Amino acid sequence: MKENHYSQPNFSPPQVARGKQCQSTPPWQRRLLAFLLLVMALAVPRQTYAGAHFGNIYDGDTYNSRIKHHPTVNEPWITVCFWFYDTWGGDGYFLHDQTEPGHDGPAVYVDGKYICSPDWELSWASGDGNASGLEDQRKYNGWWGGTYTRNVDGVNYTVRFWDPGKKNGQFWVDMVIYMDKMAVATEHEIKIRGKWKLNGDNSNPGGSIQWEERTFRTQAIRNIFSSDSPYYERTYGSLKVTRSSLNTSYGPTTVAMTTDRSYYNNYSGKRYYEPSTMNQAVYKTYSKGASSYNGLTLSYNEEGGSFYLYTQKSINLNSG
């Protein structure tokens, strides 16, 4: 006779094993056991996803912080696009702690020089973070926050912020830096530094706090002056330029010359000197379209024999 699929196989019942009788577990005990296992599972700390550190590139994000606009002679400003508040996992954000003495919040540096502390714009550290407050600032579509100005080594710096927004759980903003005197053929470093709090990570569920920073490097402005080595005729105590060249597409251009090398000991291509403050210097401003600075005459001290001639050219970016 064909066996039916539902026939019981011919062996001892499951409650009989090795000659001993095992009692089946009552339903109420099974329910109690399941409840206790659930309580134990909830009591075990769950893994927490921490937010991002400001100093790191955000993992998996192709829209990373970067230089958005590199300076040119015709557009002499720097734009840095960066995120400054993270909402994934535990929020990450700048604190109001002073990075520079007397100035609350994170700080901005250009070529190692302190420029400003945009605390209102970059620090949203109320309680465990104030992401809701930043939500109200989105899509401003214009200049946002304050205007920061500072003069360092004869250069006027202006810093402003444009149109904060949100992408991939992070708040972003464009920071625009304007320098009224900028060296050609020179890269510039922009650094943002501050005390950063990261809410609830695995190593410190209460939140970790540490100094964090990011540095961005611009491309150099093309050397619009090329390699100009002026020719000059020398008489006792003076020299006069007889052959030189200026770029006729730009101007007004100021040419300054001096034989005092002390001004250039720490030049490194990133420092501008006001011609009026340069010792033993002569300078003159030429209008746009001028092709040379022939005739510029410099007096110098004959004592000491040989000398070095230092020339600085600068364009007035506010006109011409």
mmCIF file with all atom_site columns, C-alpha atoms in Angstrom, residues 97-255:
data_model
loop_
_atom_site.group_PDB
_atom_site.id
_atom_site.type_symbol
_atom_site.label_atom_id
_atom_site.label_alt_id
_atom_site.label_comp_id
_atom_site.label_asym_id
_atom_site.label_entity_id
_atom_site.label_seq_id
_atom_site.pdbx_PDB_ins_code
_atom_site.Cartn_x
_atom_site.Cartn_y
_atom_site.Cartn_z
_atom_site.occupancy
_atom_site.B_iso_or_equiv
_atom_site.pdbx_formal_charge
_atom_site.auth_seq_id
_atom_site.auth_comp_id
_atom_site.auth_asym_id
_atom_site.auth_atom_id
_atom_site.pdbx_PDB_model_num
ATOM 1   C CA . ASP A 1 97  ? 34.588 78.677  22.487  1.00 0.00 ? 97  ASP A CA 1
ATOM 2   C CA . GLN A 1 98  ? 37.192 81.266  21.548  1.00 0.00 ? 98  GLN A CA 1
ATOM 3   C CA . THR A 1 99  ? 39.656 80.140  18.908  1.00 0.00 ? 99  THR A CA 1
ATOM 4   C CA . GLU A 1 100 ? 41.410 83.499  19.084  1.00 0.00 ? 100 GLU A CA 1
ATOM 5   C CA . PRO A 1 101 ? 41.628 85.414  22.391  1.00 0.00 ? 101 PRO A CA 1
ATOM 6   C CA . GLY A 1 102 ? 38.778 87.898  22.733  1.00 0.00 ? 102 GLY A CA 1
ATOM 7   C CA . HIS A 1 103 ? 36.822 86.509  19.772  1.00 0.00 ? 103 HIS A CA 1
ATOM 8   C CA . ASP A 1 104 ? 34.054 83.918  20.227  1.00 0.00 ? 104 ASP A CA 1
ATOM 9   C CA . GLY A 1 105 ? 33.643 80.988  17.877  1.00 0.00 ? 105 GLY A CA 1
ATOM 10  C CA . PRO A 1 106 ? 35.657 79.475  15.014  1.00 0.00 ? 106 PRO A CA 1
ATOM 11  C CA . ALA A 1 107 ? 38.264 81.546  13.202  1.00 0.00 ? 107 ALA A CA 1
ATOM 12  C CA . VAL A 1 108 ? 39.271 82.155  9.581   1.00 0.00 ? 108 VAL A CA 1
ATOM 13  C CA . TYR A 1 109 ? 42.908 82.508  8.513   1.00 0.00 ? 109 TYR A CA 1
ATOM 14  C CA . VAL A 1 110 ? 44.472 83.500  5.193   1.00 0.00 ? 110 VAL A CA 1
ATOM 15  C CA . ASP A 1 111 ? 48.082 82.442  4.635   1.00 0.00 ? 111 ASP A CA 1
ATOM 16  C CA . GLY A 1 112 ? 48.448 81.882  8.372   1.00 0.00 ? 112 GLY A CA 1
ATOM 17  C CA . LYS A 1 113 ? 47.135 85.338  9.278   1.00 0.00 ? 113 LYS A CA 1
ATOM 18  C CA . TYR A 1 114 ? 44.082 85.646  11.512  1.00 0.00 ? 114 TYR A CA 1
ATOM 19  C CA . ILE A 1 115 ? 41.281 87.472  9.693   1.00 0.00 ? 115 ILE A CA 1
ATOM 20  C CA . CYS A 1 116 ? 37.994 87.068  11.596  1.00 0.00 ? 116 CYS A CA 1
ATOM 21  C CA . SER A 1 117 ? 35.788 84.945  13.878  1.00 0.00 ? 117 SER A CA 1
ATOM 22  C CA . PRO A 1 118 ? 32.351 84.492  12.236  1.00 0.00 ? 118 PRO A CA 1
ATOM 23  C CA . ASP A 1 119 ? 30.706 83.077  15.361  1.00 0.00 ? 119 ASP A CA 1
ATOM 24  C CA . TRP A 1 120 ? 27.107 83.982  14.460  1.00 0.00 ? 120 TRP A CA 1
ATOM 25  C CA . GLU A 1 121 ? 27.375 82.377  11.030  1.00 0.00 ? 121 GLU A CA 1
ATOM 26  C CA . LEU A 1 122 ? 29.287 79.194  11.843  1.00 0.00 ? 122 LEU A CA 1
ATOM 27  C CA . SER A 1 123 ? 28.398 78.262  15.430  1.00 0.00 ? 123 SER A CA 1
ATOM 28  C CA . TRP A 1 124 ? 24.892 76.944  16.131  1.00 0.00 ? 124 TRP A CA 1
ATOM 29  C CA . ALA A 1 125 ? 25.564 75.313  19.478  1.00 0.00 ? 125 ALA A CA 1
ATOM 30  C CA . SER A 1 126 ? 22.451 75.779  21.599  1.00 0.00 ? 126 SER A CA 1
ATOM 31  C CA . GLY A 1 127 ? 21.852 72.724  23.809  1.00 0.00 ? 127 GLY A CA 1
ATOM 32  C CA . ASP A 1 128 ? 22.680 69.653  21.731  1.00 0.00 ? 128 ASP A CA 1
ATOM 33  C CA . GLY A 1 129 ? 22.824 71.768  18.586  1.00 0.00 ? 129 GLY A CA 1
ATOM 34  C CA . ASN A 1 130 ? 20.445 74.176  16.904  1.00 0.00 ? 130 ASN A CA 1
ATOM 35  C CA . ALA A 1 131 ? 19.682 72.580  13.553  1.00 0.00 ? 131 ALA A CA 1
ATOM 36  C CA . SER A 1 132 ? 16.130 73.934  13.703  1.00 0.00 ? 132 SER A CA 1
ATOM 37  C CA . GLY A 1 133 ? 17.504 77.460  13.918  1.00 0.00 ? 133 GLY A CA 1
ATOM 38  C CA . LEU A 1 134 ? 19.614 76.840  10.827  1.00 0.00 ? 134 LEU A CA 1
ATOM 39  C CA . GLU A 1 135 ? 16.570 75.510  8.995   1.00 0.00 ? 135 GLU A CA 1
ATOM 40  C CA . ASP A 1 136 ? 15.084 78.994  9.281   1.00 0.00 ? 136 ASP A CA 1
ATOM 41  C CA . GLN A 1 137 ? 18.172 80.455  7.560   1.00 0.00 ? 137 GLN A CA 1
ATOM 42  C CA . ARG A 1 138 ? 17.996 78.273  4.445   1.00 0.00 ? 138 ARG A CA 1
ATOM 43  C CA . LYS A 1 139 ? 17.464 79.693  0.960   1.00 0.00 ? 139 LYS A CA 1
ATOM 44  C CA . TYR A 1 140 ? 18.375 83.181  2.040   1.00 0.00 ? 140 TYR A CA 1
ATOM 45  C CA . ASN A 1 141 ? 19.425 83.866  -1.573  1.00 0.00 ? 141 ASN A CA 1
ATOM 46  C CA . GLY A 1 142 ? 21.718 86.751  -0.742  1.00 0.00 ? 142 GLY A CA 1
ATOM 47  C CA . TRP A 1 143 ? 24.426 87.982  1.620   1.00 0.00 ? 143 TRP A CA 1
ATOM 48  C CA . TRP A 1 144 ? 23.972 86.372  4.999   1.00 0.00 ? 144 TRP A CA 1
ATOM 49  C CA . GLY A 1 145 ? 25.165 87.450  8.437   1.00 0.00 ? 145 GLY A CA 1
ATOM 50  C CA . GLY A 1 146 ? 27.815 90.091  9.003   1.00 0.00 ? 146 GLY A CA 1
ATOM 51  C CA . THR A 1 147 ? 30.678 91.642  7.071   1.00 0.00 ? 147 THR A CA 1
ATOM 52  C CA . TYR A 1 148 ? 34.134 91.175  8.564   1.00 0.00 ? 148 TYR A CA 1
ATOM 53  C CA . THR A 1 149 ? 37.062 93.443  7.695   1.00 0.00 ? 149 THR A CA 1
ATOM 54  C CA . ARG A 1 150 ? 40.643 93.443  8.873   1.00 0.00 ? 150 ARG A CA 1
ATOM 55  C CA . ASN A 1 151 ? 43.922 95.017  7.744   1.00 0.00 ? 151 ASN A CA 1
ATOM 56  C CA . VAL A 1 152 ? 46.963 92.780  8.026   1.00 0.00 ? 152 VAL A CA 1
ATOM 57  C CA . ASP A 1 153 ? 50.398 93.786  6.719   1.00 0.00 ? 153 ASP A CA 1
ATOM 58  C CA . GLY A 1 154 ? 48.926 96.508  4.502   1.00 0.00 ? 154 GLY A CA 1
ATOM 59  C CA . VAL A 1 155 ? 46.254 94.265  2.953   1.00 0.00 ? 155 VAL A CA 1
ATOM 60  C CA . ASN A 1 156 ? 42.545 94.874  3.560   1.00 0.00 ? 156 ASN A CA 1
ATOM 61  C CA . TYR A 1 157 ? 40.607 91.621  3.941   1.00 0.00 ? 157 TYR A CA 1
ATOM 62  C CA . THR A 1 158 ? 36.809 91.421  3.691   1.00 0.00 ? 158 THR A CA 1
ATOM 63  C CA . VAL A 1 159 ? 34.870 88.232  4.526   1.00 0.00 ? 159 VAL A CA 1
ATOM 64  C CA . ARG A 1 160 ? 31.159 87.677  3.808   1.00 0.00 ? 160 ARG A CA 1
ATOM 65  C CA . PHE A 1 161 ? 28.801 84.704  3.572   1.00 0.00 ? 161 PHE A CA 1
ATOM 66  C CA . TRP A 1 162 ? 26.274 83.856  0.882   1.00 0.00 ? 162 TRP A CA 1
ATOM 67  C CA . ASP A 1 163 ? 23.037 81.848  0.867   1.00 0.00 ? 163 ASP A CA 1
ATOM 68  C CA . PRO A 1 164 ? 23.249 78.955  3.373   1.00 0.00 ? 164 PRO A CA 1
ATOM 69  C CA . GLY A 1 165 ? 21.606 75.693  2.312   1.00 0.00 ? 165 GLY A CA 1
ATOM 70  C CA . LYS A 1 166 ? 21.317 72.023  3.178   1.00 0.00 ? 166 LYS A CA 1
ATOM 71  C CA . LYS A 1 167 ? 22.451 68.945  1.272   1.00 0.00 ? 167 LYS A CA 1
ATOM 72  C CA . ASN A 1 168 ? 22.837 65.325  2.348   1.00 0.00 ? 168 ASN A CA 1
ATOM 73  C CA . GLY A 1 169 ? 22.079 66.130  5.980   1.00 0.00 ? 169 GLY A CA 1
ATOM 74  C CA . GLN A 1 170 ? 24.627 68.954  6.188   1.00 0.00 ? 170 GLN A CA 1
ATOM 75  C CA . PHE A 1 171 ? 24.336 72.737  6.166   1.00 0.00 ? 171 PHE A CA 1
ATOM 76  C CA . TRP A 1 172 ? 26.552 74.434  3.583   1.00 0.00 ? 172 TRP A CA 1
ATOM 77  C CA . VAL A 1 173 ? 27.534 78.026  2.929   1.00 0.00 ? 173 VAL A CA 1
ATOM 78  C CA . ASP A 1 174 ? 29.718 80.027  0.524   1.00 0.00 ? 174 ASP A CA 1
ATOM 79  C CA . MET A 1 175 ? 32.379 82.135  2.243   1.00 0.00 ? 175 MET A CA 1
ATOM 80  C CA . VAL A 1 176 ? 33.712 84.936  0.042   1.00 0.00 ? 176 VAL A CA 1
ATOM 81  C CA . ILE A 1 177 ? 37.113 86.492  0.840   1.00 0.00 ? 177 ILE A CA 1
ATOM 82  C CA . TYR A 1 178 ? 38.238 89.676  -0.843  1.00 0.00 ? 178 TYR A CA 1
ATOM 83  C CA . MET A 1 179 ? 41.822 90.998  -0.665  1.00 0.00 ? 179 MET A CA 1
ATOM 84  C CA . ASP A 1 180 ? 42.475 94.448  -2.070  1.00 0.00 ? 180 ASP A CA 1
ATOM 85  C CA . LYS A 1 181 ? 46.133 93.536  -2.716  1.00 0.00 ? 181 LYS A CA 1
ATOM 86  C CA . MET A 1 182 ? 46.912 90.047  -3.971  1.00 0.00 ? 182 MET A CA 1
ATOM 87  C CA . ALA A 1 183 ? 50.227 88.747  -5.294  1.00 0.00 ? 183 ALA A CA 1
ATOM 88  C CA . VAL A 1 184 ? 50.289 87.143  -8.724  1.00 0.00 ? 184 VAL A CA 1
ATOM 89  C CA . ALA A 1 185 ? 51.804 83.690  -9.303  1.00 0.00 ? 185 ALA A CA 1
ATOM 90  C CA . THR A 1 186 ? 51.060 82.910  -5.659  1.00 0.00 ? 186 THR A CA 1
ATOM 91  C CA . GLU A 1 187 ? 48.763 80.328  -4.102  1.00 0.00 ? 187 GLU A CA 1
ATOM 92  C CA . HIS A 1 188 ? 46.824 81.206  -0.959  1.00 0.00 ? 188 HIS A CA 1
ATOM 93  C CA . GLU A 1 189 ? 45.766 79.024  1.966   1.00 0.00 ? 189 GLU A CA 1
ATOM 94  C CA . ILE A 1 190 ? 42.386 79.466  3.655   1.00 0.00 ? 190 ILE A CA 1
ATOM 95  C CA . LYS A 1 191 ? 41.965 77.761  7.029   1.00 0.00 ? 191 LYS A CA 1
ATOM 96  C CA . ILE A 1 192 ? 38.827 77.420  9.164   1.00 0.00 ? 192 ILE A CA 1
ATOM 97  C CA . ARG A 1 193 ? 39.455 76.264  12.738  1.00 0.00 ? 193 ARG A CA 1
ATOM 98  C CA . GLY A 1 194 ? 37.333 75.909  15.854  1.00 0.00 ? 194 GLY A CA 1
ATOM 99  C CA . LYS A 1 195 ? 36.216 73.691  18.706  1.00 0.00 ? 195 LYS A CA 1
ATOM 100 C CA . TRP A 1 196 ? 33.865 71.040  17.321  1.00 0.00 ? 196 TRP A CA 1
ATOM 101 C CA . LYS A 1 197 ? 31.332 68.944  19.241  1.00 0.00 ? 197 LYS A CA 1
ATOM 102 C CA . LEU A 1 198 ? 30.152 65.552  18.043  1.00 0.00 ? 198 LEU A CA 1
ATOM 103 C CA . ASN A 1 199 ? 27.057 64.274  19.836  1.00 0.00 ? 199 ASN A CA 1
ATOM 104 C CA . GLY A 1 200 ? 26.887 60.640  20.977  1.00 0.00 ? 200 GLY A CA 1
ATOM 105 C CA . ASP A 1 201 ? 29.512 58.469  19.341  1.00 0.00 ? 201 ASP A CA 1
ATOM 106 C CA . ASN A 1 202 ? 30.483 54.937  20.400  1.00 0.00 ? 202 ASN A CA 1
ATOM 107 C CA . SER A 1 203 ? 33.584 55.968  22.330  1.00 0.00 ? 203 SER A CA 1
ATOM 108 C CA . ASN A 1 204 ? 31.855 58.813  24.151  1.00 0.00 ? 204 ASN A CA 1
ATOM 109 C CA . PRO A 1 205 ? 28.029 58.593  24.217  1.00 0.00 ? 205 PRO A CA 1
ATOM 110 C CA . GLY A 1 206 ? 27.840 61.973  25.921  1.00 0.00 ? 206 GLY A CA 1
ATOM 111 C CA . GLY A 1 207 ? 29.543 63.669  22.989  1.00 0.00 ? 207 GLY A CA 1
ATOM 112 C CA . SER A 1 208 ? 33.153 64.389  22.081  1.00 0.00 ? 208 SER A CA 1
ATOM 113 C CA . ILE A 1 209 ? 34.736 67.848  21.845  1.00 0.00 ? 209 ILE A CA 1
ATOM 114 C CA . GLN A 1 210 ? 37.999 68.651  20.107  1.00 0.00 ? 210 GLN A CA 1
ATOM 115 C CA . TRP A 1 211 ? 39.731 71.257  17.963  1.00 0.00 ? 211 TRP A CA 1
ATOM 116 C CA . GLU A 1 212 ? 39.149 70.643  14.275  1.00 0.00 ? 212 GLU A CA 1
ATOM 117 C CA . GLU A 1 213 ? 40.122 72.495  11.105  1.00 0.00 ? 213 GLU A CA 1
ATOM 118 C CA . ARG A 1 214 ? 40.173 72.384  7.332   1.00 0.00 ? 214 ARG A CA 1
ATOM 119 C CA . THR A 1 215 ? 42.603 74.075  4.961   1.00 0.00 ? 215 THR A CA 1
ATOM 120 C CA . PHE A 1 216 ? 41.908 74.993  1.336   1.00 0.00 ? 216 PHE A CA 1
ATOM 121 C CA . ARG A 1 217 ? 44.507 76.096  -1.227  1.00 0.00 ? 217 ARG A CA 1
ATOM 122 C CA . THR A 1 218 ? 43.707 78.392  -4.137  1.00 0.00 ? 218 THR A CA 1
ATOM 123 C CA . GLN A 1 219 ? 45.240 78.367  -7.556  1.00 0.00 ? 219 GLN A CA 1
ATOM 124 C CA . ALA A 1 220 ? 47.613 81.211  -8.298  1.00 0.00 ? 220 ALA A CA 1
ATOM 125 C CA . ILE A 1 221 ? 46.687 84.223  -10.379 1.00 0.00 ? 221 ILE A CA 1
ATOM 126 C CA . ARG A 1 222 ? 48.536 84.060  -13.676 1.00 0.00 ? 222 ARG A CA 1
ATOM 127 C CA . ASN A 1 223 ? 51.597 86.277  -13.624 1.00 0.00 ? 223 ASN A CA 1
ATOM 128 C CA . ILE A 1 224 ? 50.316 89.097  -15.802 1.00 0.00 ? 224 ILE A CA 1
ATOM 129 C CA . PHE A 1 225 ? 53.660 90.932  -15.507 1.00 0.00 ? 225 PHE A CA 1
ATOM 130 C CA . SER A 1 226 ? 55.632 88.009  -16.945 1.00 0.00 ? 226 SER A CA 1
ATOM 131 C CA . SER A 1 227 ? 59.357 88.191  -16.273 1.00 0.00 ? 227 SER A CA 1
ATOM 132 C CA . ASP A 1 228 ? 60.246 91.837  -16.380 1.00 0.00 ? 228 ASP A CA 1
ATOM 133 C CA . SER A 1 229 ? 63.889 92.619  -15.601 1.00 0.00 ? 229 SER A CA 1
ATOM 134 C CA . PRO A 1 230 ? 64.258 96.347  -16.173 1.00 0.00 ? 230 PRO A CA 1
ATOM 135 C CA . TYR A 1 231 ? 67.342 97.864  -17.748 1.00 0.00 ? 231 TYR A CA 1
ATOM 136 C CA . TYR A 1 232 ? 68.687 101.003 -16.199 1.00 0.00 ? 232 TYR A CA 1
ATOM 137 C CA . GLU A 1 233 ? 71.553 103.445 -16.457 1.00 0.00 ? 233 GLU A CA 1
ATOM 138 C CA . ARG A 1 234 ? 73.510 104.066 -13.305 1.00 0.00 ? 234 ARG A CA 1
ATOM 139 C CA . THR A 1 235 ? 75.224 107.224 -12.170 1.00 0.00 ? 235 THR A CA 1
ATOM 140 C CA . TYR A 1 236 ? 76.732 107.947 -8.786  1.00 0.00 ? 236 TYR A CA 1
ATOM 141 C CA . GLY A 1 237 ? 74.000 107.655 -6.156  1.00 0.00 ? 237 GLY A CA 1
ATOM 142 C CA . SER A 1 238 ? 71.115 106.988 -8.565  1.00 0.00 ? 238 SER A CA 1
ATOM 143 C CA . LEU A 1 239 ? 69.771 104.751 -11.309 1.00 0.00 ? 239 LEU A CA 1
ATOM 144 C CA . LYS A 1 240 ? 67.183 105.424 -14.002 1.00 0.00 ? 240 LYS A CA 1
ATOM 145 C CA . VAL A 1 241 ? 65.070 102.785 -15.741 1.00 0.00 ? 241 VAL A CA 1
ATOM 146 C CA . THR A 1 242 ? 65.668 102.873 -19.488 1.00 0.00 ? 242 THR A CA 1
ATOM 147 C CA . ARG A 1 243 ? 63.809 99.767  -20.676 1.00 0.00 ? 243 ARG A CA 1
ATOM 148 C CA . SER A 1 244 ? 60.856 98.056  -18.961 1.00 0.00 ? 244 SER A CA 1
ATOM 149 C CA . SER A 1 245 ? 57.397 96.680  -19.674 1.00 0.00 ? 245 SER A CA 1
ATOM 150 C CA . LEU A 1 246 ? 53.887 96.818  -18.196 1.00 0.00 ? 246 LEU A CA 1
ATOM 151 C CA . ASN A 1 247 ? 50.835 94.837  -19.168 1.00 0.00 ? 247 ASN A CA 1
ATOM 152 C CA . THR A 1 248 ? 48.656 97.290  -21.050 1.00 0.00 ? 248 THR A CA 1
ATOM 153 C CA . SER A 1 249 ? 45.459 95.327  -20.294 1.00 0.00 ? 249 SER A CA 1
ATOM 154 C CA . TYR A 1 250 ? 45.513 96.216  -16.589 1.00 0.00 ? 250 TYR A CA 1
ATOM 155 C CA . GLY A 1 251 ? 45.881 99.274  -14.460 1.00 0.00 ? 251 GLY A CA 1
ATOM 156 C CA . PRO A 1 252 ? 46.349 101.615 -12.774 1.00 0.00 ? 252 PRO A CA 1
ATOM 157 C CA . THR A 1 253 ? 49.606 99.883  -11.840 1.00 0.00 ? 253 THR A CA 1
ATOM 158 C CA . THR A 1 254 ? 51.986 101.093 -9.163  1.00 0.00 ? 254 THR A CA 1
ATOM 159 C CA . VAL A 1 255 ? 55.677 100.280 -9.515  1.00 0.00 ? 255 VAL A CA 1
#
